[in-house]
């Protein structure tokens, strides 16, 4: 191979020049065949210096282009990372060439190929769809042209064409779902590639599947398939359902049996076999028994494979163009791909290279939780109870007894001595070992609770204790380590004994036992799960990983019952996110109404590792006329929230505001404690004035919102998830009251660990982490007010720090442009709110 066969002399000179500029270190360039000859003529440097930087520019490449880099050592053999990247490039029609520093020798790892034909989106055509009198306008009854929506669709189309990633903050009312769905649909259909749309909430998934996608099916001149992909536990497993038939009378209680019979009946005619299709609520314990699960599925060996609801659902997703999923499912797909290869045709989802991440402001939290581990007392005890209960009732109780029963049922087909040997193994070895492990588990978790309560007040109903060095160095912790060892030994012994049972049952392969494969796969899954739990226990207590945070979570409910769990989570997910998503995908579009702080994307870029050379950005602006629609009011006659007078002052002002506004308000708190304190104080007084006061948690969120929409003068007190996702358009919600700026508790283990990490790097953790998180939540809360062009109302902030502290301007600068801001005594403020409304 000669260098002249691949590069023009102009390109060779450019490469020499660029290598010289970095004193012979590594340089990564994109080569393009732009001249008249079929040679690389144009060189663009995309990274310098080290291998870590390689993957970043890789996402900028398009089919037909060539990735070029030098090996300063002169040894041009590709390294393993070079080969990995080359394999990825090859699949995309991208070449890969290694050169020496003198640019007179080369190694072609992958020949440039133009065979993979991708049809770029016609950005003008996509843009046209949004203009007046065109497809959307002609089909959607209440369509309104919005410049912001059209711009968003154009920029996403360009990102798809360039295989780049993009951050888009789209103000409420932009119509962002249509803006990303339309380019996604055209891309998927024209290139026969799937596009995944991932959301955080079920509400948004339902909006996409039930409203937006059906509308687009009518409006667009293109045929496409879109499916909502659900987790497999939503589907009934026919193998489990039918194999329970024989045992149902003996293992189920009356209510459970009723539920089971209804499920059997339903499954005969069910269309999808999905839980959402049920018109009744099955007993939780019964659904748990019959739900489809990955580690208990026999796949093509299952007798019901042809009728399997889950298999049919997955086949549907393979044929679809658009896959709507939740973030959790997306992460579980990526976890499988990480283990088994990113180019796997089907993992949890069929292969895709384009992802829309909607509600992207939540991604760090969701990923942290997905990558985290948890072992709770309830979970471990329930697992052991299902193997063999401590206090057995009448009938066949627990998996071991059921196994014994099944072996006994097949007594004609099994050698008598061998059958007795298995039964003895269950009776004399396994069941006592389960009981021993249960005792150990109880002792261990009780000790954890005792330890925690000795350190802190028992009064706290819910609290987390980070397992920091100063905690695990106290003398009492030694007892916990000893008990961990005891529990681990018991769990490992149990696992070995279960494996012994597995070995025995494997010898019965030819005995023609009813649902033999099912029995075996259920046993193997139990061994796997127990192993997984031991691993979490061992890691959290015995290992000290500086990149993870470990904590105890202990809470007491109103009946003084204790819940206790061990937890672990990664402190920083940016590398994981970058390596497994950014590098692997052609385009990821991160979108939400709340991604920026003071108009900057720096916070989300930093948290997810979205470097500027890797991810472009767009703020669409706000489509509503906020000057006329919204007012931000800040009463000045309140002390700051940490002052002892704050609560009584806030209660008085809140009461007056709610009465003035005749309810129709959402009041947002930062903790359940504060919410309850205000609720119990105000409820009797507000009810005297005919206001209907609701509190988060008294019924489901869906029902609360439904009641709110129907009442004359409703008020909802909410916290946590109520800061986002509540959608009540019109006059019915004309006031949002924010009692305190939503700063998180700095002692929460994850928050504390992330703050420490930033401090260790010499960074300002308040400015770079705590404040941005509070501003994003504040923006979400603010966003509950104006949902349509016709809405009008006020957001009142009772926390004076928004004007007295320097950081307050970050909150104020983050609200939609044009919004009126009134800072005044509450009596004056009330008047101005009234004037604004009139
Ligand atoms: S294929 Fe798997 S999920 Fe489907 S019925 Fe069989 S075991 Fe259950």
XYZ file of C-alpha atoms in Angstrom, residues 29-624:
596
model
C -8.377 13.731 11.491
C -11.353 13.237 9.240
C -10.336 12.674 5.629
C -12.706 13.487 2.767
C -12.552 12.549 -0.910
C -13.445 15.987 -2.196
C -11.086 16.328 -5.164
C -11.506 15.142 -8.730
C -9.486 11.987 -8.116
C -10.748 9.184 -5.818
C -8.201 10.207 -3.183
C -8.424 11.782 0.251
C -7.985 15.459 -0.446
C -9.384 17.332 2.541
C -8.146 16.946 6.100
C -9.945 18.193 9.207
C -8.277 17.825 12.596
C -10.811 16.774 15.206
C -8.709 15.795 18.235
C -5.173 15.911 19.428
C -3.113 14.276 22.082
C -4.430 11.003 23.438
C -6.526 7.947 22.828
C -9.196 9.053 25.262
C -10.121 11.755 22.820
C -10.683 9.383 19.907
C -14.288 8.450 20.350
C -15.481 12.026 20.572
C -14.735 13.052 16.994
C -15.897 9.656 15.846
C -19.483 10.820 16.123
C -18.808 13.590 13.614
C -18.034 11.153 10.822
C -20.358 10.357 7.973
C -20.390 7.402 5.587
C -17.721 7.778 2.910
C -15.372 9.688 5.213
C -12.168 8.281 6.680
C -10.828 8.454 10.232
C -7.059 8.979 10.112
C -4.628 8.963 12.998
C -0.893 8.599 13.438
C 1.081 6.142 15.546
C 4.091 8.170 16.758
C 6.028 4.931 17.464
C 6.045 4.102 13.761
C 4.486 0.690 14.494
C 1.339 0.904 12.411
C -0.361 -2.309 13.612
C -3.791 -1.431 14.947
C -4.250 -1.706 18.724
C -7.397 -3.335 20.180
C -9.129 0.082 20.625
C -8.186 0.888 16.999
C -9.813 -2.365 15.888
C -12.910 -1.731 17.980
C -13.369 1.688 16.470
C -12.619 0.389 12.994
C -15.330 -2.264 13.380
C -17.785 0.443 14.370
C -16.724 2.620 11.433
C -16.843 -0.227 8.966
C -20.473 -0.905 9.849
C -21.248 2.711 9.005
C -19.357 2.904 5.719
C -16.528 4.908 7.324
C -12.884 4.085 6.571
C -10.004 3.930 9.081
C -6.329 4.534 8.270
C -3.235 4.649 10.499
C -0.203 6.622 9.301
C 3.337 7.174 10.559
C 4.634 10.591 11.624
C 6.534 11.130 8.369
C 3.334 10.431 6.412
C 5.153 8.068 4.075
C 3.701 4.809 5.347
C 0.158 3.713 6.173
C -2.005 0.854 7.394
C -5.551 0.674 6.036
C -7.686 -0.861 8.775
C -10.967 -0.350 6.931
C -11.249 0.708 3.334
C -13.517 3.713 2.849
C -16.833 2.476 1.570
C -19.718 4.250 -0.003
C -21.945 1.218 -0.112
C -24.072 2.007 2.953
C -26.577 4.411 1.568
C -28.210 6.733 3.980
C -30.776 9.186 2.741
C -30.357 12.480 4.497
C -33.489 14.284 5.539
C -34.676 17.064 3.291
C -34.639 19.816 5.902
C -36.759 22.127 3.769
C -39.351 19.432 3.250
C -39.532 18.816 7.016
C -39.729 22.534 7.687
C -42.549 22.978 5.165
C -44.734 20.502 7.046
C -45.121 23.071 9.823
C -46.132 26.100 7.766
C -49.699 27.353 7.452
C -51.949 25.521 4.989
C -49.658 22.525 4.851
C -49.957 18.992 6.221
C -50.308 19.739 9.932
C -52.550 22.749 9.437
C -54.823 20.810 7.098
C -55.253 17.896 9.487
C -55.055 19.152 13.055
C -58.128 21.054 14.137
C -56.364 23.421 16.510
C -53.016 23.680 14.788
C -51.151 26.940 15.279
C -47.925 27.722 13.495
C -45.065 28.194 15.938
C -41.730 29.391 14.755
C -40.025 27.668 17.728
C -41.509 24.297 16.788
C -40.457 24.605 13.158
C -36.916 25.653 14.141
C -36.620 22.724 16.517
C -37.651 20.253 13.786
C -35.168 21.793 11.339
C -32.260 21.644 13.793
C -33.064 18.042 14.752
C -33.188 17.097 11.044
C -29.742 18.629 10.569
C -28.397 16.792 13.616
C -29.688 13.498 12.191
C -28.050 14.258 8.836
C -24.732 15.104 10.473
C -24.891 12.219 13.008
C -24.387 14.707 15.806
C -25.954 15.064 19.211
C -28.074 18.003 20.258
C -29.424 19.674 23.387
C -32.764 21.432 22.852
C -34.529 23.462 25.491
C -38.029 24.040 24.184
C -40.272 26.344 26.201
C -43.674 25.061 27.338
C -46.097 25.254 24.437
C -43.474 24.759 21.705
C -45.067 21.466 20.744
C -41.748 19.697 21.065
C -43.130 16.206 20.643
C -44.265 16.899 17.062
C -41.013 18.770 16.429
C -38.952 15.667 17.198
C -41.425 13.018 16.027
C -41.644 14.297 12.462
C -37.882 14.183 11.648
C -37.677 10.867 13.525
C -40.455 9.298 11.482
C -38.995 10.447 8.163
C -35.515 9.285 9.155
C -36.728 5.890 10.348
C -38.844 5.175 7.294
C -36.443 6.485 4.663
C -33.397 4.739 6.126
C -35.072 1.671 7.592
C -33.518 2.495 10.967
C -35.380 2.637 14.235
C -35.592 5.801 16.291
C -36.096 5.439 20.047
C -38.123 8.075 21.884
C -37.446 7.771 25.601
C -39.395 9.622 28.301
C -39.313 9.761 32.074
C -43.029 9.608 32.752
C -45.854 7.372 31.685
C -47.986 10.498 31.092
C -45.762 11.619 28.259
C -45.602 8.125 26.775
C -49.378 8.027 26.746
C -49.570 11.449 25.133
C -47.193 10.281 22.382
C -48.916 6.970 21.743
C -52.548 8.022 22.182
C -52.480 11.557 20.819
C -49.436 12.748 18.885
C -48.614 9.628 16.879
C -52.223 8.964 15.754
C -52.440 12.615 14.672
C -49.270 12.292 12.638
C -50.537 9.078 11.056
C -53.398 11.127 9.666
C -51.415 14.220 8.807
C -48.213 12.938 7.207
C -47.944 11.552 3.706
C -45.775 8.720 4.936
C -46.719 5.363 6.468
C -44.995 4.371 9.664
C -45.293 2.098 12.678
C -44.807 3.226 16.232
C -45.055 1.069 19.355
C -44.920 1.630 23.065
C -42.359 -0.848 24.373
C -43.076 -1.895 27.945
C -40.984 -3.802 30.450
C -41.589 -7.545 30.317
C -43.077 -7.774 33.812
C -46.129 -6.055 32.337
C -46.942 -9.228 30.374
C -48.409 -12.452 31.656
C -46.201 -15.517 31.165
C -48.394 -18.320 29.841
C -46.027 -21.005 31.065
C -46.292 -19.759 34.631
C -49.995 -19.100 34.367
C -50.858 -22.600 33.158
C -48.342 -24.464 35.291
C -49.968 -22.972 38.393
C -53.292 -24.591 37.485
C -52.488 -27.899 39.108
C -51.207 -26.337 42.315
C -53.586 -23.384 42.592
C -55.903 -24.969 45.195
C -53.020 -25.811 47.434
C -50.761 -22.809 47.148
C -53.175 -19.912 46.796
C -55.420 -18.366 49.414
C -59.073 -17.703 48.630
C -58.679 -14.169 47.343
C -55.616 -15.126 45.368
C -57.409 -18.074 43.824
C -60.267 -15.851 42.707
C -57.786 -13.461 41.160
C -55.930 -16.310 39.487
C -59.088 -17.772 37.933
C -59.977 -14.368 36.529
C -56.512 -14.089 35.028
C -56.826 -17.531 33.461
C -60.118 -16.512 31.931
C -58.733 -13.211 30.688
C -55.617 -14.752 29.147
C -57.770 -16.880 26.819
C -59.078 -13.818 24.997
C -56.474 -11.204 25.829
C -55.219 -9.209 22.872
C -51.867 -8.124 24.225
C -51.539 -10.061 27.494
C -50.442 -6.784 29.028
C -51.482 -5.780 32.501
C -52.886 -2.489 31.204
C -55.512 -4.495 29.284
C -56.983 -5.886 32.511
C -60.310 -4.465 33.642
C -59.775 -5.731 37.176
C -56.940 -5.329 39.638
C -55.310 -8.728 40.251
C -53.845 -9.578 43.654
C -50.268 -8.361 43.630
C -48.946 -11.723 44.862
C -50.689 -13.522 42.002
C -49.421 -11.183 39.297
C -45.921 -11.582 40.739
C -46.245 -15.339 40.271
C -47.345 -15.183 36.651
C -45.503 -12.159 35.260
C -42.998 -12.682 32.461
C -39.359 -12.351 33.553
C -36.138 -12.616 31.649
C -34.443 -15.151 33.929
C -37.436 -17.497 34.088
C -38.229 -17.474 30.376
C -37.633 -20.633 28.356
C -37.656 -18.673 25.106
C -37.820 -20.951 22.064
C -37.888 -24.032 24.335
C -41.203 -22.918 25.815
C -44.329 -24.822 24.731
C -46.188 -21.512 24.675
C -43.578 -19.622 22.678
C -45.863 -19.360 19.644
C -48.631 -17.739 21.714
C -46.370 -15.857 24.107
C -47.643 -12.313 24.602
C -44.245 -10.906 25.437
C -42.633 -12.493 22.379
C -45.383 -11.086 20.171
C -44.896 -7.625 21.664
C -41.165 -7.766 21.002
C -41.765 -8.923 17.415
C -43.993 -5.905 16.951
C -41.212 -3.667 18.160
C -38.803 -5.246 15.683
C -41.122 -4.237 12.860
C -41.704 -0.715 14.175
C -40.039 2.496 13.028
C -40.516 4.454 16.238
C -40.041 2.840 19.646
C -41.497 4.755 22.585
C -39.871 3.638 25.848
C -39.117 4.919 29.313
C -35.600 5.890 30.348
C -35.333 2.834 32.569
C -36.007 0.441 29.692
C -33.517 2.303 27.516
C -30.851 1.933 30.193
C -31.605 -1.757 30.615
C -31.148 -2.209 26.859
C -27.825 -0.378 26.998
C -26.712 -2.529 29.948
C -27.327 -5.695 27.882
C -25.566 -4.197 24.857
C -22.619 -3.208 27.022
C -22.213 -6.856 28.040
C -22.981 -8.471 24.735
C -21.975 -5.940 22.106
C -23.484 -2.665 21.060
C -24.324 -3.934 17.606
C -26.494 -6.770 18.875
C -29.526 -6.935 16.585
C -31.935 -7.306 19.520
C -31.142 -6.758 23.200
C -34.058 -5.483 25.261
C -34.850 -3.316 22.228
C -34.075 -3.910 18.564
C -30.965 -2.130 17.297
C -31.130 1.669 16.951
C -28.702 4.523 16.427
C -30.939 7.543 17.005
C -32.457 8.430 20.346
C -34.722 11.235 21.478
C -34.368 11.714 25.225
C -37.390 13.728 26.281
C -37.725 15.038 29.862
C -33.928 14.962 29.698
C -33.501 17.109 32.812
C -34.086 13.885 34.778
C -31.494 11.754 33.011
C -28.718 11.966 35.584
C -31.053 10.904 38.373
C -32.580 8.054 36.388
C -29.167 6.783 35.271
C -27.783 7.010 38.806
C -30.703 5.023 40.111
C -30.451 2.493 37.288
C -26.745 1.974 37.898
C -27.312 1.790 41.643
C -27.814 -1.328 43.788
C -30.255 -1.928 46.595
C -30.786 -4.765 49.035
C -33.736 -4.317 51.350
C -34.699 -6.392 54.332
C -38.204 -6.784 52.887
C -36.881 -7.978 49.551
C -34.489 -10.566 50.988
C -37.029 -11.866 53.523
C -39.713 -12.102 50.865
C -37.357 -14.035 48.620
C -36.577 -16.486 51.432
C -40.239 -16.694 52.405
C -41.139 -17.641 48.849
C -38.536 -20.386 48.955
C -39.773 -21.723 52.255
C -41.911 -19.735 54.715
C -40.967 -19.642 58.390
C -44.533 -20.243 59.502
C -46.076 -22.503 56.946
C -49.843 -22.480 56.684
C -51.799 -25.463 55.489
C -51.153 -26.752 51.979
C -48.080 -26.431 49.848
C -46.131 -23.350 50.783
C -43.037 -22.078 49.060
C -40.987 -23.035 46.024
C -39.207 -25.926 47.767
C -42.476 -27.579 48.797
C -43.860 -27.028 45.319
C -40.769 -28.672 43.835
C -41.160 -31.592 46.245
C -44.807 -31.902 45.244
C -43.981 -31.931 41.520
C -41.317 -34.595 42.006
C -43.786 -36.633 43.987
C -46.429 -36.249 41.293
C -44.001 -37.834 38.856
C -43.183 -40.718 41.171
C -43.993 -43.318 38.503
C -41.331 -41.850 36.245
C -38.497 -41.491 38.799
C -36.435 -44.120 40.523
C -37.842 -44.419 44.058
C -34.491 -44.085 45.893
C -33.540 -41.076 43.838
C -36.919 -39.456 44.491
C -36.556 -40.036 48.217
C -33.033 -38.639 48.082
C -34.340 -35.406 46.499
C -37.195 -35.158 48.968
C -34.837 -35.656 51.899
C -32.528 -33.062 50.477
C -35.416 -30.585 50.414
C -36.741 -31.541 53.881
C -33.509 -31.995 55.787
C -30.987 -29.762 54.088
C -32.625 -26.999 52.084
C -35.589 -26.025 54.240
C -33.509 -25.746 57.454
C -30.919 -23.723 55.529
C -33.602 -21.273 54.353
C -34.780 -20.876 57.960
C -31.225 -20.356 59.155
C -30.639 -17.721 56.457
C -33.911 -16.010 57.402
C -32.754 -15.797 61.024
C -29.411 -14.411 59.955
C -31.100 -11.843 57.716
C -33.363 -10.707 60.565
C -30.438 -10.398 62.962
C -28.378 -8.488 60.421
C -31.020 -5.944 59.485
C -32.144 -5.478 63.111
C -28.562 -4.708 63.995
C -28.383 -2.136 61.200
C -31.504 -0.411 62.550
C -30.118 -0.467 66.073
C -26.814 0.956 64.879
C -28.495 3.742 62.951
C -30.841 4.628 65.792
C -28.023 4.792 68.277
C -26.332 7.353 66.099
C -29.361 9.466 65.331
C -32.705 10.337 66.744
C -35.410 7.672 66.506
C -37.854 10.529 65.970
C -36.872 10.862 62.334
C -39.429 8.912 60.346
C -37.201 8.472 57.326
C -33.520 8.876 57.183
C -30.472 7.852 55.285
C -27.086 7.213 56.801
C -24.143 7.457 54.483
C -21.573 4.761 55.186
C -18.612 7.086 55.415
C -15.283 6.204 56.965
C -16.054 7.935 60.254
C -19.224 5.850 60.529
C -17.724 2.476 59.749
C -14.767 3.139 61.992
C -16.886 3.260 65.165
C -16.558 0.195 67.348
C -20.172 -0.961 66.979
C -19.726 -1.300 63.230
C -17.506 -4.331 63.861
C -20.588 -6.249 64.983
C -22.268 -5.386 61.707
C -19.275 -6.641 59.767
C -19.368 -9.885 61.775
C -23.092 -10.294 61.146
C -22.534 -9.542 57.438
C -20.080 -12.399 57.346
C -22.575 -14.708 59.067
C -25.322 -13.730 56.667
C -23.056 -14.088 53.633
C -21.978 -17.552 54.777
C -25.636 -18.563 55.220
C -26.616 -17.168 51.810
C -23.682 -18.843 50.076
C -24.404 -22.170 51.791
C -28.005 -21.898 50.700
C -26.910 -21.180 47.167
C -24.603 -24.180 47.124
C -27.405 -26.383 48.378
C -29.794 -25.024 45.773
C -27.143 -25.753 43.144
C -26.968 -29.292 44.557
C -30.715 -29.602 44.024
C -30.290 -28.257 40.497
C -27.676 -30.947 39.771
C -30.070 -33.629 40.978
C -32.996 -32.297 38.986
C -30.852 -32.059 35.879
C -30.463 -35.823 36.086
C -34.223 -36.136 35.578
C -34.134 -34.650 32.072
C -35.517 -37.848 30.549
C -38.139 -38.517 33.210
C -40.910 -36.679 31.359
C -41.911 -34.542 34.374
C -44.666 -32.032 33.737
C -43.148 -28.558 33.032
C -39.675 -29.963 33.750
C -37.851 -27.111 31.936
C -39.986 -24.606 33.833
C -39.087 -26.175 37.164
C -35.413 -26.056 36.302
C -35.396 -22.482 34.973
C -37.285 -21.280 38.071
C -34.672 -22.943 40.285
C -31.764 -21.506 38.303
C -33.303 -18.025 38.485
C -33.506 -18.318 42.293
C -29.818 -19.255 42.446
C -28.958 -16.265 40.253
C -31.020 -13.838 42.314
C -29.595 -15.027 45.617
C -26.100 -14.667 44.206
C -26.907 -11.132 43.088
C -28.166 -10.234 46.583
C -25.026 -11.675 48.227
C -22.923 -9.619 45.859
C -24.712 -6.383 46.793
C -24.406 -7.171 50.511
C -20.717 -7.967 50.192
C -19.954 -4.925 48.040
C -21.810 -2.365 50.141
C -20.465 -3.548 53.490
C -17.020 -4.873 52.635
C -15.797 -2.901 49.650
C -14.716 0.676 49.560
C -15.147 2.028 46.063
C -14.299 5.715 45.976
C -16.402 6.154 42.855
C -19.574 5.000 44.562
C -21.613 6.171 47.510
C -23.106 3.640 49.962
C -25.832 4.295 52.475
C -28.407 2.799 54.818
C -31.998 3.810 54.339
C -34.201 3.289 57.350
C -37.762 4.495 57.741
C -40.650 3.856 60.098
C -44.250 4.021 58.958
C -47.168 5.257 61.026
C -47.516 1.795 62.623
C -43.859 1.973 63.692
C -42.913 -0.741 61.212
C -39.316 -0.402 60.086
C -38.096 -0.545 56.516
C -34.396 -0.991 56.062
C -32.185 -1.204 52.992
C -28.559 -1.085 51.931
C -27.875 1.060 48.886
C -25.055 1.934 46.568
C -24.864 4.254 43.547
C -22.218 5.730 41.251
C -21.229 9.288 42.163
C -20.600 10.399 38.620
C -22.248 8.866 35.584
C -20.737 11.086 32.902
C -18.074 8.598 31.738
C -20.557 5.747 31.639
C -23.020 7.945 29.783
C -20.427 9.135 27.316
C -18.937 5.700 26.595
C -22.185 3.799 26.258
C -24.497 6.333 24.711
C -22.766 9.295 23.152
C -20.025 7.336 21.484
C -22.253 4.517 20.333
C -25.213 6.454 18.962
C -25.286 8.475 15.762
C -27.604 11.124 17.194
C -29.060 11.735 20.608
C -31.454 14.625 21.014
C -31.748 15.735 24.642
C -34.854 17.804 25.126
C -36.903 19.335 27.921
C -38.455 22.648 28.873
C -35.858 22.993 31.626
C -32.283 22.311 30.598
C -30.615 25.700 31.046
C -29.683 27.822 34.021
C -29.548 31.511 33.257
C -29.721 30.565 29.558
C -26.669 28.298 29.744
C -26.498 24.541 29.169
C -23.296 24.248 31.217
C -24.889 22.363 34.088
C -26.340 19.475 32.042
C -23.237 19.375 29.861
C -21.103 18.985 32.953
C -23.295 16.370 34.635
C -23.585 14.139 31.551
C -20.170 14.812 29.996
C -21.688 16.504 26.933
C -18.673 18.383 25.599
C -19.302 21.231 23.211
C -17.440 19.544 20.356
C -19.693 16.555 20.765
C -23.134 18.029 21.395
C -24.654 21.140 19.806
C -27.356 23.221 21.513
C -30.546 25.154 20.805
C -32.894 27.226 22.960
C -36.110 27.678 21.053
C -37.415 30.454 23.289
C -40.968 30.675 24.615
C -43.966 30.675 22.334
C -46.392 32.238 24.855
